[in-house]
Coordinates of C-alpha atoms in Angstrom, one line a residue:
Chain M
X1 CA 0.0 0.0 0.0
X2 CA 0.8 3.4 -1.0
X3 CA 0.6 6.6 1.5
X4 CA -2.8 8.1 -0.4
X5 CA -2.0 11.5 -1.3
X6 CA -4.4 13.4 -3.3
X7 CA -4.5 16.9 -4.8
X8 CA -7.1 19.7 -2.7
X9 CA -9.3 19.3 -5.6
X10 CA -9.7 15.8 -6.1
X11 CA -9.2 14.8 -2.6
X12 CA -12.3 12.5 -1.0
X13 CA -12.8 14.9 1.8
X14 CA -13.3 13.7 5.7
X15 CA -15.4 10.9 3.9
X16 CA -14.2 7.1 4.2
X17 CA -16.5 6.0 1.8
X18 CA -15.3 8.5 -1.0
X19 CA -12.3 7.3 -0.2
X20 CA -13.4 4.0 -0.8
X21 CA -14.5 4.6 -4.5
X22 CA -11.7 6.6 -5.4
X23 CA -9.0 3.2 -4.1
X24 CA -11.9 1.0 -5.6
X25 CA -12.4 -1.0 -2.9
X26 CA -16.1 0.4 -2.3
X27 CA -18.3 -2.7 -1.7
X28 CA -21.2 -0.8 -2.1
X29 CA -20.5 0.8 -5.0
X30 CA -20.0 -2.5 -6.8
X31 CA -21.6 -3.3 -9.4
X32 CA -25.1 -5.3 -8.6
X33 CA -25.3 -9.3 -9.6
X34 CA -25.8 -9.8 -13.1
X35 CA -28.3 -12.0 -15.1
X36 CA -31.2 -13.6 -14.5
X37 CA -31.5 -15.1 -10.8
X38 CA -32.1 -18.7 -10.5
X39 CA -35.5 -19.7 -9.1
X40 CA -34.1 -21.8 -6.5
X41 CA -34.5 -19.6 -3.1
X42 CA -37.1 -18.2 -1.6
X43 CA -36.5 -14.9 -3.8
X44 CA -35.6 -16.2 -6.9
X45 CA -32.1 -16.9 -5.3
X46 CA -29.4 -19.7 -6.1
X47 CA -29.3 -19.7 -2.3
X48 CA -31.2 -19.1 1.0
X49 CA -30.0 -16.1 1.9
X50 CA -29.2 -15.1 5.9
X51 CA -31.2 -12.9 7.3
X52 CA -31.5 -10.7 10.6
X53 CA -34.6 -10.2 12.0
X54 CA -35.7 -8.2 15.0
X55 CA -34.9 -5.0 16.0
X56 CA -36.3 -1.9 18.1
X57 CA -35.4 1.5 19.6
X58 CA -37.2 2.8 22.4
X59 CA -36.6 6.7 23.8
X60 CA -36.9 6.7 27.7
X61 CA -35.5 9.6 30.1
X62 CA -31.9 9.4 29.9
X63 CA -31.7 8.6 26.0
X64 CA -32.4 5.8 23.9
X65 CA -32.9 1.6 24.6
X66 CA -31.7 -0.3 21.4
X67 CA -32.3 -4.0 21.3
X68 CA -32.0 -6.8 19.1
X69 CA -32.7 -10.5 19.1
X70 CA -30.1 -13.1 18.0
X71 CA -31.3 -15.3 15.5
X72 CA -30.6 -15.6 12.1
X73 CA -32.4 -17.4 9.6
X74 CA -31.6 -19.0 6.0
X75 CA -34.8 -19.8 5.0
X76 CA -36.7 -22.3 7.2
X77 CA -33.2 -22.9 8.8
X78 CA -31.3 -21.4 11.8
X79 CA -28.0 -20.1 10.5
X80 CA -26.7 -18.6 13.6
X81 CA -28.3 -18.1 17.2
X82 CA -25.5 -15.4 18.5
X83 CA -25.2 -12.7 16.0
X84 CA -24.2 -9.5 17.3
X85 CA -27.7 -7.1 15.4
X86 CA -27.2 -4.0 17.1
X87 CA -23.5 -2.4 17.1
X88 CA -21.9 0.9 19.0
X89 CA -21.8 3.7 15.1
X90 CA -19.4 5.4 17.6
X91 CA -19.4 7.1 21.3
X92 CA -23.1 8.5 21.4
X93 CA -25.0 6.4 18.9
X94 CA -26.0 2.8 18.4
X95 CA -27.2 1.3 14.7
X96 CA -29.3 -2.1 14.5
X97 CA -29.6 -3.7 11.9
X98 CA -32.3 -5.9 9.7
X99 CA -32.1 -7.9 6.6
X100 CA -29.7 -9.6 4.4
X101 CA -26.9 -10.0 7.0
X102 CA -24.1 -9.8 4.6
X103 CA -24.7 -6.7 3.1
X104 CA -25.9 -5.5 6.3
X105 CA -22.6 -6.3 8.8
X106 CA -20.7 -4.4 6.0
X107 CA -22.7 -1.5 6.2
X108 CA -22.5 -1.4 9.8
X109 CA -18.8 -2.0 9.3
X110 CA -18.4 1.3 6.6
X111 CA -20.5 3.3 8.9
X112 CA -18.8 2.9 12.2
X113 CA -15.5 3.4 10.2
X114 CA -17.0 6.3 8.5
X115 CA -18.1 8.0 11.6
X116 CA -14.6 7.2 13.0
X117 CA -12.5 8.7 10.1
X118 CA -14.5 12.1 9.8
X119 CA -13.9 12.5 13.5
X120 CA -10.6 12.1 12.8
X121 CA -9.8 13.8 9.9
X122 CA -11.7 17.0 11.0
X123 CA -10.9 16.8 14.6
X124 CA -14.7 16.9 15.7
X125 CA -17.7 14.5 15.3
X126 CA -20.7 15.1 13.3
X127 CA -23.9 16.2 14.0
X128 CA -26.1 13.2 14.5
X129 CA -28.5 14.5 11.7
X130 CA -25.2 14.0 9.5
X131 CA -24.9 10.8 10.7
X132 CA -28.2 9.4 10.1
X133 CA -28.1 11.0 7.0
X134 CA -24.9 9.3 6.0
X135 CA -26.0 6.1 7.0
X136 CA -29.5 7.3 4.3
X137 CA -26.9 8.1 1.5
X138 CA -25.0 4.1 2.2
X139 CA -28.5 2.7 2.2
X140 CA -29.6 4.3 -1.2
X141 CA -26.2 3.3 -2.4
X142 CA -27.4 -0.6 -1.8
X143 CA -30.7 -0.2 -4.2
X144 CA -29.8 -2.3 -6.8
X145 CA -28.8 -4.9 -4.5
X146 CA -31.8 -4.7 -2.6
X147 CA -34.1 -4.8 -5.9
X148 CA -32.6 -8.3 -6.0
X149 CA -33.7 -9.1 -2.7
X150 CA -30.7 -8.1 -0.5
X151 CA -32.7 -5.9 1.4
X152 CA -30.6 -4.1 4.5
X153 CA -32.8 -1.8 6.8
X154 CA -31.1 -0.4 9.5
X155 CA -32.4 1.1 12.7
X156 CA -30.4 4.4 13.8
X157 CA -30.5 6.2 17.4
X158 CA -28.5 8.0 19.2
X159 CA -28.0 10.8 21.9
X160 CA -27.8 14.0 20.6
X161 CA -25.5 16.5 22.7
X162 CA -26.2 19.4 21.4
X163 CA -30.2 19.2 21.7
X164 CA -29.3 17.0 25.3
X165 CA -32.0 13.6 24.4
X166 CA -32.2 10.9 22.1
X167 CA -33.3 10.7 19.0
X168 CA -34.4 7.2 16.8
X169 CA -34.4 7.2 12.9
X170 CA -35.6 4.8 10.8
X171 CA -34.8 3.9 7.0
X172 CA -36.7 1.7 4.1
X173 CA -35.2 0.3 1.6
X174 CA -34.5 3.1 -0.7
X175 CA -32.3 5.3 1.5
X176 CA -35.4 7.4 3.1
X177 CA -34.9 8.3 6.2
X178 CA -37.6 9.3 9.2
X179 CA -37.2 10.5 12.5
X180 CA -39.5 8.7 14.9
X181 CA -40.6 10.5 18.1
X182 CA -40.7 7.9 20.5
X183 CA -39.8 4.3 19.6
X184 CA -39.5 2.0 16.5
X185 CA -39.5 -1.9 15.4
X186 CA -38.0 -3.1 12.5
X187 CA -37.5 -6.6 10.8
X188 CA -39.8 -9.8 10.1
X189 CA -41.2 -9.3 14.1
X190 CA -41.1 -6.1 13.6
X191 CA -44.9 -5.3 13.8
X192 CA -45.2 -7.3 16.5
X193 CA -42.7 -5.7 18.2
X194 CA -44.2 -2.4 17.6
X195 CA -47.3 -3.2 18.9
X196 CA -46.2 -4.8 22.2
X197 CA -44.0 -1.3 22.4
X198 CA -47.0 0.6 21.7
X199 CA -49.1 -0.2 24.3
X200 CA -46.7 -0.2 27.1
X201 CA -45.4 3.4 26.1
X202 CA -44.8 5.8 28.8
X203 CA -43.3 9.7 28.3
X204 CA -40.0 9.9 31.1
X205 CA -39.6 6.1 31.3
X206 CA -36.9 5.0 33.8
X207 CA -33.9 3.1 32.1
X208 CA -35.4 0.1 33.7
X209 CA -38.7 0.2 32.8
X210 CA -37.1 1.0 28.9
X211 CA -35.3 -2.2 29.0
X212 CA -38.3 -4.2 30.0
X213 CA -40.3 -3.1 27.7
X214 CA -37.7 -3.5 24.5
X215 CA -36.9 -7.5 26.1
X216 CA -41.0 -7.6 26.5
X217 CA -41.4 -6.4 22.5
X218 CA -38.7 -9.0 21.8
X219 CA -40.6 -11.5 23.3
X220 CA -43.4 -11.3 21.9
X221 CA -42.1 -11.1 18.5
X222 CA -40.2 -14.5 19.0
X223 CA -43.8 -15.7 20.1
X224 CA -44.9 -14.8 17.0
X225 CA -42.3 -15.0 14.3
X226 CA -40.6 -18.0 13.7
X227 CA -37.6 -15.9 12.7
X228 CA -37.2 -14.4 15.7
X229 CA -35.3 -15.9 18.2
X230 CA -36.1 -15.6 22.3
X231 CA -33.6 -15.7 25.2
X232 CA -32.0 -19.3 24.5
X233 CA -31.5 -20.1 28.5
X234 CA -30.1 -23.6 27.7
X235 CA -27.1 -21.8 26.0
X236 CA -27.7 -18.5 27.9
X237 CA -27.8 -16.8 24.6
X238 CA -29.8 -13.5 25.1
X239 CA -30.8 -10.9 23.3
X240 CA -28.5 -7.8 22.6
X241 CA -29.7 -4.4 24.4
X242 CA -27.7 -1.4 24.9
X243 CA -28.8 2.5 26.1
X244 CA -27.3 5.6 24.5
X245 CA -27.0 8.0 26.8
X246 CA -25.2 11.7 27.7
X247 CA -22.6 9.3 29.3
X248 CA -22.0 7.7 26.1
X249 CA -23.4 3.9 24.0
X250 CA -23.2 1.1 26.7
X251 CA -24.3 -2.8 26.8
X252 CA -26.9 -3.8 29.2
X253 CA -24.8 -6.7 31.0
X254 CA -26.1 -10.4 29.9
X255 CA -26.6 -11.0 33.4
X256 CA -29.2 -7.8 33.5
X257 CA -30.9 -9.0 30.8
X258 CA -31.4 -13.0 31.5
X259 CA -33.0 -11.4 35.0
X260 CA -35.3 -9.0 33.1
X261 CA -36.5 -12.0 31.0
X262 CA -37.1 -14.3 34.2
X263 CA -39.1 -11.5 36.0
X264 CA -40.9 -11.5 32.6
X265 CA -41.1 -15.2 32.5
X266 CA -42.8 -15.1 35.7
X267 CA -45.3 -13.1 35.3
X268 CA -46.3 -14.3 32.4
X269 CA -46.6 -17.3 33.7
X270 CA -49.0 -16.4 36.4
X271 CA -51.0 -14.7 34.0
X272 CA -51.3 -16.6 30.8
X273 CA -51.5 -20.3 33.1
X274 CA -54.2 -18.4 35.5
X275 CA -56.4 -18.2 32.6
X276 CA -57.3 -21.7 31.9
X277 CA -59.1 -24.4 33.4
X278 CA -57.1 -26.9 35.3
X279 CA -56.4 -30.3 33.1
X280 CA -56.8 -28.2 30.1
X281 CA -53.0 -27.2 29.3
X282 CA -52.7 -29.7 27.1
X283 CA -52.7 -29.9 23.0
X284 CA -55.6 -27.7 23.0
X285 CA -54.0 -24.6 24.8
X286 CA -51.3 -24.1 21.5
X287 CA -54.1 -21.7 19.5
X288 CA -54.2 -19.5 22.0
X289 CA -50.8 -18.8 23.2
X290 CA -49.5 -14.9 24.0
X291 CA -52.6 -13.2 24.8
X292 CA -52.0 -11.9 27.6
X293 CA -53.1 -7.8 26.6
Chain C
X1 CA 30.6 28.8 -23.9
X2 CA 29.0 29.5 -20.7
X3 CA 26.9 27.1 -18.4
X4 CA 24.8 30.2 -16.6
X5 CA 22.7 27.9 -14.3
X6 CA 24.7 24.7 -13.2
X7 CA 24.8 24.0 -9.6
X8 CA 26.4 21.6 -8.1
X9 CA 23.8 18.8 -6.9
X10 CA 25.7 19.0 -3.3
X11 CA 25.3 22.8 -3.4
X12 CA 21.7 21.9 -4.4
X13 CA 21.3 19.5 -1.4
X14 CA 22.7 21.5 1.2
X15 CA 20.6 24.6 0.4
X16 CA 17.5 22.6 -0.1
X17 CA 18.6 21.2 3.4
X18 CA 19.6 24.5 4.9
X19 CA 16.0 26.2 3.7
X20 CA 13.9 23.3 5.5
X21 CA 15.8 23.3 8.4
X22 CA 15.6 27.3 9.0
X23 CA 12.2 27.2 8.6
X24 CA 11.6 23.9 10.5
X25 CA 13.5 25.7 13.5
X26 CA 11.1 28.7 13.6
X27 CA 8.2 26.8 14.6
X28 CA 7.8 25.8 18.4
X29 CA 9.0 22.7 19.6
X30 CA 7.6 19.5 20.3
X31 CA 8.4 16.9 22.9
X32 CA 7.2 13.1 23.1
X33 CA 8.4 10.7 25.8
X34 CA 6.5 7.1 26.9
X35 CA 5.4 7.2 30.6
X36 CA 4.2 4.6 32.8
X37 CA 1.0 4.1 30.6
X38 CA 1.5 5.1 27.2
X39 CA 3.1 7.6 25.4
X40 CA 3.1 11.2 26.1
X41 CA 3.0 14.2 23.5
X42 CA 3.5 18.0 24.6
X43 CA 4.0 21.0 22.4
X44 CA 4.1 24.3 22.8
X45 CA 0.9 25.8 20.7
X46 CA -0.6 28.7 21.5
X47 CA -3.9 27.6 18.9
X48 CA -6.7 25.5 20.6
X49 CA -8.1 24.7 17.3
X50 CA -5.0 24.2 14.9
X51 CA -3.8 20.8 16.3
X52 CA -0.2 20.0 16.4
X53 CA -0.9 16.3 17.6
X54 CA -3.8 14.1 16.5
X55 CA -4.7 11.3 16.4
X56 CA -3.9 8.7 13.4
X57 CA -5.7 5.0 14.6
X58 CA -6.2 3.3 17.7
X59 CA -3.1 2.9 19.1
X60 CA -1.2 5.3 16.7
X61 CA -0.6 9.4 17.1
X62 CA 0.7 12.2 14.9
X63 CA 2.9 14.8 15.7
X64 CA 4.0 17.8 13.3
X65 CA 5.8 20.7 13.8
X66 CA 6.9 23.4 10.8
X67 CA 4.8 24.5 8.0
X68 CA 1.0 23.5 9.3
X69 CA -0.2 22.7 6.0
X70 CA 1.9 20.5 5.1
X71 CA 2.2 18.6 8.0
X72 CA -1.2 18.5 8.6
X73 CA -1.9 17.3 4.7
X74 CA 0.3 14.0 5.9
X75 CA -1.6 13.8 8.8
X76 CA -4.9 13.6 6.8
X77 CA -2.8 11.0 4.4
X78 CA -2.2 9.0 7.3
X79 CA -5.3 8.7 9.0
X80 CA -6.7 7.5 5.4
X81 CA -4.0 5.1 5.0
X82 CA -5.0 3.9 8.4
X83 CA -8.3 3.7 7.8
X84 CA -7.9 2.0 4.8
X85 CA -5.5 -0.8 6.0
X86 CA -7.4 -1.5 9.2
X87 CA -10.8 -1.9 6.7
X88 CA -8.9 -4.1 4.2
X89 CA -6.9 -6.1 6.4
X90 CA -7.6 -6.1 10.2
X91 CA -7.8 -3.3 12.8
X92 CA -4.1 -4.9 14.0
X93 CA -2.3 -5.0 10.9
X94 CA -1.9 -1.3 11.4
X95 CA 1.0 -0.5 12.7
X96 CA 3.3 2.6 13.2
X97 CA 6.3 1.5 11.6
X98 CA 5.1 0.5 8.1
X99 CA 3.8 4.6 8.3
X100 CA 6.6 6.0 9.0
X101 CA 8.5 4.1 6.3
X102 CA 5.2 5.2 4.0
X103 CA 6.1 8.5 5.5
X104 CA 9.9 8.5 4.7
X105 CA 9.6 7.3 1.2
X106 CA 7.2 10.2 0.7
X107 CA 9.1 12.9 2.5
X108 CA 12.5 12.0 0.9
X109 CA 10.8 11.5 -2.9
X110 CA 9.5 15.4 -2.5
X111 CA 13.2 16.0 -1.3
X112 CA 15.0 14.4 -3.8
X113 CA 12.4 15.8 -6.8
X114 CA 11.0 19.1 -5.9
X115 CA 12.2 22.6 -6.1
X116 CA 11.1 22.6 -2.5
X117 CA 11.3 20.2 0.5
X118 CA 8.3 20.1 3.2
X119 CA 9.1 22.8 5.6
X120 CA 8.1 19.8 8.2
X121 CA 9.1 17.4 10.9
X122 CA 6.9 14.5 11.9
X123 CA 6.6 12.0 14.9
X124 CA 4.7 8.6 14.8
X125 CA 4.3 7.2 17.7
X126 CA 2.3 3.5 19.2
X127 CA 2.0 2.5 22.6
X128 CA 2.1 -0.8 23.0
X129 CA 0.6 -3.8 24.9
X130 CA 2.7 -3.1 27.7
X131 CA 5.7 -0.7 28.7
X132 CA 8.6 -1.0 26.5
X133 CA 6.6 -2.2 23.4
X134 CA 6.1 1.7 22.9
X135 CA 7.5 2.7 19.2
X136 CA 7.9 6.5 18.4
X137 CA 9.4 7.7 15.0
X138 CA 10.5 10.9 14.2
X139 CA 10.7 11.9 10.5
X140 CA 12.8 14.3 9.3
X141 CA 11.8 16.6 6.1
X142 CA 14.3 14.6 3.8
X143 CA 12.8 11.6 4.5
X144 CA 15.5 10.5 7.4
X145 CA 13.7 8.1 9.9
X146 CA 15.1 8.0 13.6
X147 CA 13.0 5.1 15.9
X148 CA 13.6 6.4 19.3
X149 CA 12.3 4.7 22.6
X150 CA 12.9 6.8 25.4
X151 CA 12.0 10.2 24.1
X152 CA 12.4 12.6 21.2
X153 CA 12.1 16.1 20.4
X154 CA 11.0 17.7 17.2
X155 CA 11.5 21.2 15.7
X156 CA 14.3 24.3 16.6
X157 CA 16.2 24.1 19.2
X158 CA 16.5 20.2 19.5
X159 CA 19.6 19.8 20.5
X160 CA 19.2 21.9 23.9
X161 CA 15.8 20.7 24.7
X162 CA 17.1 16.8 24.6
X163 CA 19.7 17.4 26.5
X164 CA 17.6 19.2 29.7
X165 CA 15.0 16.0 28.5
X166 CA 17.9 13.7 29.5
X167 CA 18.7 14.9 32.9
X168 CA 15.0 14.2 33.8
X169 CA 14.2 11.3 32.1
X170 CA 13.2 8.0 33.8
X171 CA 11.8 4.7 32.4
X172 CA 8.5 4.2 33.7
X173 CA 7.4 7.4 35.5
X174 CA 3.9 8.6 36.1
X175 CA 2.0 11.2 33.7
X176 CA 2.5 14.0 35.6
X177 CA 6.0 14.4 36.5
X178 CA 6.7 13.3 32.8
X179 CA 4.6 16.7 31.9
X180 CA 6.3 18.1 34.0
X181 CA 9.6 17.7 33.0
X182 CA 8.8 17.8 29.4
X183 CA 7.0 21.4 29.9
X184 CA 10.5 22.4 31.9
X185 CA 12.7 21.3 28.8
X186 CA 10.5 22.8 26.4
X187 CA 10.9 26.2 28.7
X188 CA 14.9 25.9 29.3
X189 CA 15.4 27.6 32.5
X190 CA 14.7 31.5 31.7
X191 CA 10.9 31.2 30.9
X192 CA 7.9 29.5 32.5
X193 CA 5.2 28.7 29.6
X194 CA 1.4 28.8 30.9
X195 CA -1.3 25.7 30.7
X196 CA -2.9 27.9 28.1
X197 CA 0.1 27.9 25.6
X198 CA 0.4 24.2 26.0
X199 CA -1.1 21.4 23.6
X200 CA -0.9 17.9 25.1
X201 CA -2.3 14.5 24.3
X202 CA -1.6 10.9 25.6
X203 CA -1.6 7.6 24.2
X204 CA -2.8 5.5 27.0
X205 CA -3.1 1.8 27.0
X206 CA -6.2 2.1 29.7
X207 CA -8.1 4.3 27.4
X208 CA -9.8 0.9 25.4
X209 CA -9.6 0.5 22.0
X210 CA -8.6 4.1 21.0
X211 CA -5.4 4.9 23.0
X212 CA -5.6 8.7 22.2
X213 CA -6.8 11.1 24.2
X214 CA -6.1 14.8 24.6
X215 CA -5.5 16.3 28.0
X216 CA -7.6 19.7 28.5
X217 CA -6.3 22.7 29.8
X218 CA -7.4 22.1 33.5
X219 CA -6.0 18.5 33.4
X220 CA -2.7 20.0 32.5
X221 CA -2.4 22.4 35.1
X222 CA -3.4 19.8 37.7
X223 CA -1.1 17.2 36.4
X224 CA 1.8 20.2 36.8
X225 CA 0.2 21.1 40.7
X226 CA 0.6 17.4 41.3
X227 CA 4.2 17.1 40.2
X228 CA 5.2 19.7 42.1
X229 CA 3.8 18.7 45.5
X230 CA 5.7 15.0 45.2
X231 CA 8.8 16.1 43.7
X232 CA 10.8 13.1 41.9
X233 CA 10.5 9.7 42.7
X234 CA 7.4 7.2 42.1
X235 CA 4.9 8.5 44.9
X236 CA 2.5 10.0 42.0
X237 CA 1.7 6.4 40.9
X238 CA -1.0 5.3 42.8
X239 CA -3.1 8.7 41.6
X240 CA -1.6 7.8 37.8
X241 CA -3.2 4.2 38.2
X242 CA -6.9 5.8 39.2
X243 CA -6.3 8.1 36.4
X244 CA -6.3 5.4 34.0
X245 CA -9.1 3.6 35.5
X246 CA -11.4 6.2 34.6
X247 CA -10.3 6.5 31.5
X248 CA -10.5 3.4 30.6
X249 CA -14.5 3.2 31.7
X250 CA -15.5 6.6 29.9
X251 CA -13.8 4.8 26.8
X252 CA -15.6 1.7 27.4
X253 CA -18.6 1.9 25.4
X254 CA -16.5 2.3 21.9
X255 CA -14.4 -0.8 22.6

């Protein structure tokens, strides 16, 4: 390797991903698969293709819960049970992520190194309405991939210092960008997710309460979703949450977590098994599992 | 017949080599020695926004004295060579030494080729795993590389300033009287320079993935208070340790 030295006016800027292009080593820019796909997958793929599922974002006092579940899926099949869907973009903001997982843990990849080098190169971080936008410009750059089924759709939030709270920003796949108010769900659970979020929704939320409600969304969508994975307590595989706050991006310890789910556990138990007749928790009881609003 | 405009190439040289270094020994000195945790960086700059040190990749700073221009174009080049390497390869294949060879080669072609060398002098520096591994590399504007391990000093009056650096220096001492006695080198004994004229960064091996970190204003003058209150030997350490601790948890979440 070369020490890159360009000329002021042809130089890429405090961007990593110009920089990218102009080395050619821009995955994103790459040109998309060629040809006509063959009608193998569940998209018209050769292959199954891996997929992350669910993801959410809820805004409590202090800043922002992010949490994701581990699971992900190649078709009908589990491909891995402990991927990592939500990742530090730097010091003060968090991005999850949903979709193909390839093309997905490289965008997370170029991001966090593009938030990284701008820092660097200008000697102060951006805005974090320049870095959501940024992360808009890498998602439009993945289009043509995603018109072939390689969907990414990640879930930004972050703390913003100069306004002092959190913000959450959501993406489809076309690079649009929307700023949500309160909370977001992304992914195939997603909806479920939302919904469960929805109704437990407070304004000024403790950090507790935030984190019971994002492992409470993500259970329910792993009730609902085959995709979606729950806590795995065999393994002690749970799911990944972390807040953003004034004090900076930080990962709710496992141990935090696994008890959060167990208090859940419990009461669910006492509600759901309270609800049926005894001798009557047999085959019969599958069809109406997770009701408990 | 006449040749009006031939001079000889170590004429050439030597004035190409006499131009840099006048200009290089205008500018205000800089000073970097390895400490306890790391590797400490102190200049004299009166500008709180036109950084003489930055930061290049996780464990890897950049110090430039001279022209600021040009030194701080090679800094840009080096954090995108970074950048670059880490993303193509693996966040520990970059290393300090194969930049400041990337460096030389660069410095010593615009040397050799130009009308006009880079006004500049540059320092690389790494902390390592643990004391000792530390690598600093100062860069000269022809392209000469010097790997030092104790401490160097970059920019006019190098000579002096090393030698007061040398009556101080001690393997493994804490932050602060290493501040401390870099500050008092870079002054010589007629002056006193204030906190405010100071810029000063660390590379700390408790600060998590990214080593660097600048040390503000009010760190600096409490780091000086506390040097003079335990005068010379070790005492300071146990503070030092805490020091790091801290550090190490505000870096935490970008590990």
């Amino acid at each position: 390797m070369s020490l890159p030295i360009f000329t002021p006016a042809e130089g890429p800027g405090p961007s990593f991903h110009e920089l990218l292009k102009r080395t050619g080593l821009s995955p994103l820019a790459a040109p998309a698969v060629g040809g006509t796909a063959v009608p193998n997958g569940p998209q018209g793929m050769p292959f199954d293709l891996v997929h992350g599922t669910t993801i959410c974002a809820v805004r409590y006092r202090e800043g922002v819960v992010m949490a994701g579940d581990r699971r992900a899926t190649a078709g009908s099949a589990i491909a891995h049970r402990t991927m990592e869907k939500v990742h530090p973009a730097d010091s003060h903001s968090g991005v999850a992520i949903a979709g193909a997982a390839g093309p997905a843990m490289e965008m997370v990849r170029i991001f966090q190194l593009q938030l990284e080098h701008y820092e660097k190169v200008e000697g102060q971080a951006l805005s974090l309405d320049g870095k959501a936008n940024q992360l808009s410009q890498m998602v439009r750059g993945n289009l043509a991939m995603a018109m072939q089924g390689f969907v990414v759709v990640p879930l930004f939030a972050g703390y913003d210092l100069r306004r002092g709270r959190g913000r959450i920003y959501t993406y489809d796949p076309t690079g649009g960008r929307y700023e949500e108010t309160d909370y977001h769900a992304d992914g195939s659970g997603g909806r479920d997710a939302r919904t469960t979020i929805k109704l437990g929704f407070r304004e000024d939320m403790t950090r507790e309460e935030a984190v019971e409600l994002c492992v409470r969304a993500l259970w329910q969508a792993a009730d609902e979703d085959s995709a979606t994975g729950g806590p795995d307590a065999v393994r002690g595989i749970y799911p990944t949450v972390a807040t953003i706050t004034a004090e900076g991006f930080a990962r709710v310890a496992e141990p935090e977590v696994a008890g959060t789910f167990a208090g859940l556990v419990e009461l669910l138990r006492a509600t759901e098994t309270r609800q049926l007749p005894a001798g009557e928790q047999g085959a019969h009881s599958a069809s109406r599992g997770g009701e408990r609003r | 017949m006449t040749m009006p405009f031939y001079v000889a190439p170590e004429q050439f040289m030597k004035d190409k080599a006499d131009f840099a270094r006048k200009n290089i020994a205008r500018g205000r000195p800089l000073v970097a020695t390895v400490y306890q945790n790391g590797v400490l960086i102190c200049s004299e700059n009166p500008s709180r926004s036109l950084h003489k040190v930055s930061e290049i990749y996780d464990r890897i700073a950049f110090g430039g004295v001279g022209k600021y221009n040009e030194f701080d174009q090679l800094r840009v080049s080096g954090v995108q060579h970074a950048d670059l390497k880490g993303y193509q390869f693996s966040r520990e294949d970059v290393d300090a030494r194969s930049l400041a060879n990337l460096y030389a080669r660069y410095m010593g072609n615009i040397f050799t080729h130009e009308m006009k060398p880079l006004e500049v002098e540059i320092l690389v520096a790494e902390v390592g795993a643990r004391p000792g591994e530390d690598q600093m590399f100062h860069i000269l504007y022809d392209g000469t590389v010097v790997d030092e391990v104790r401490f160097t000093v970059l920019g006019g009056e190098a000579d002096a300033i090393s030698t007061r650096m040398a009556e101080s220096f001690r393997p493994d001492w804490p932050l602060a009287e290493a501040l401390a006695a870099s500050v008092r080198a870079l002054a010589g004994p007629d002056r006193r320079i204030g906190t405010q004229e100071l810029e000063v960064a660390v590379l700390d091996r408790a600060n998590g993935r990214r080593a660097f970190r600048r040390v503000l204003e009010a760190e600096v003058g409490e780091l000086l208070a506390q040097a003079e209150e335990t005068p010379t030997a070790g005492t300071a350490d146990r503070a030092e340790g805490a020091d790091g601790e801290e550090a190490a948890r505000g870096g935490a979440g970008e590990a």
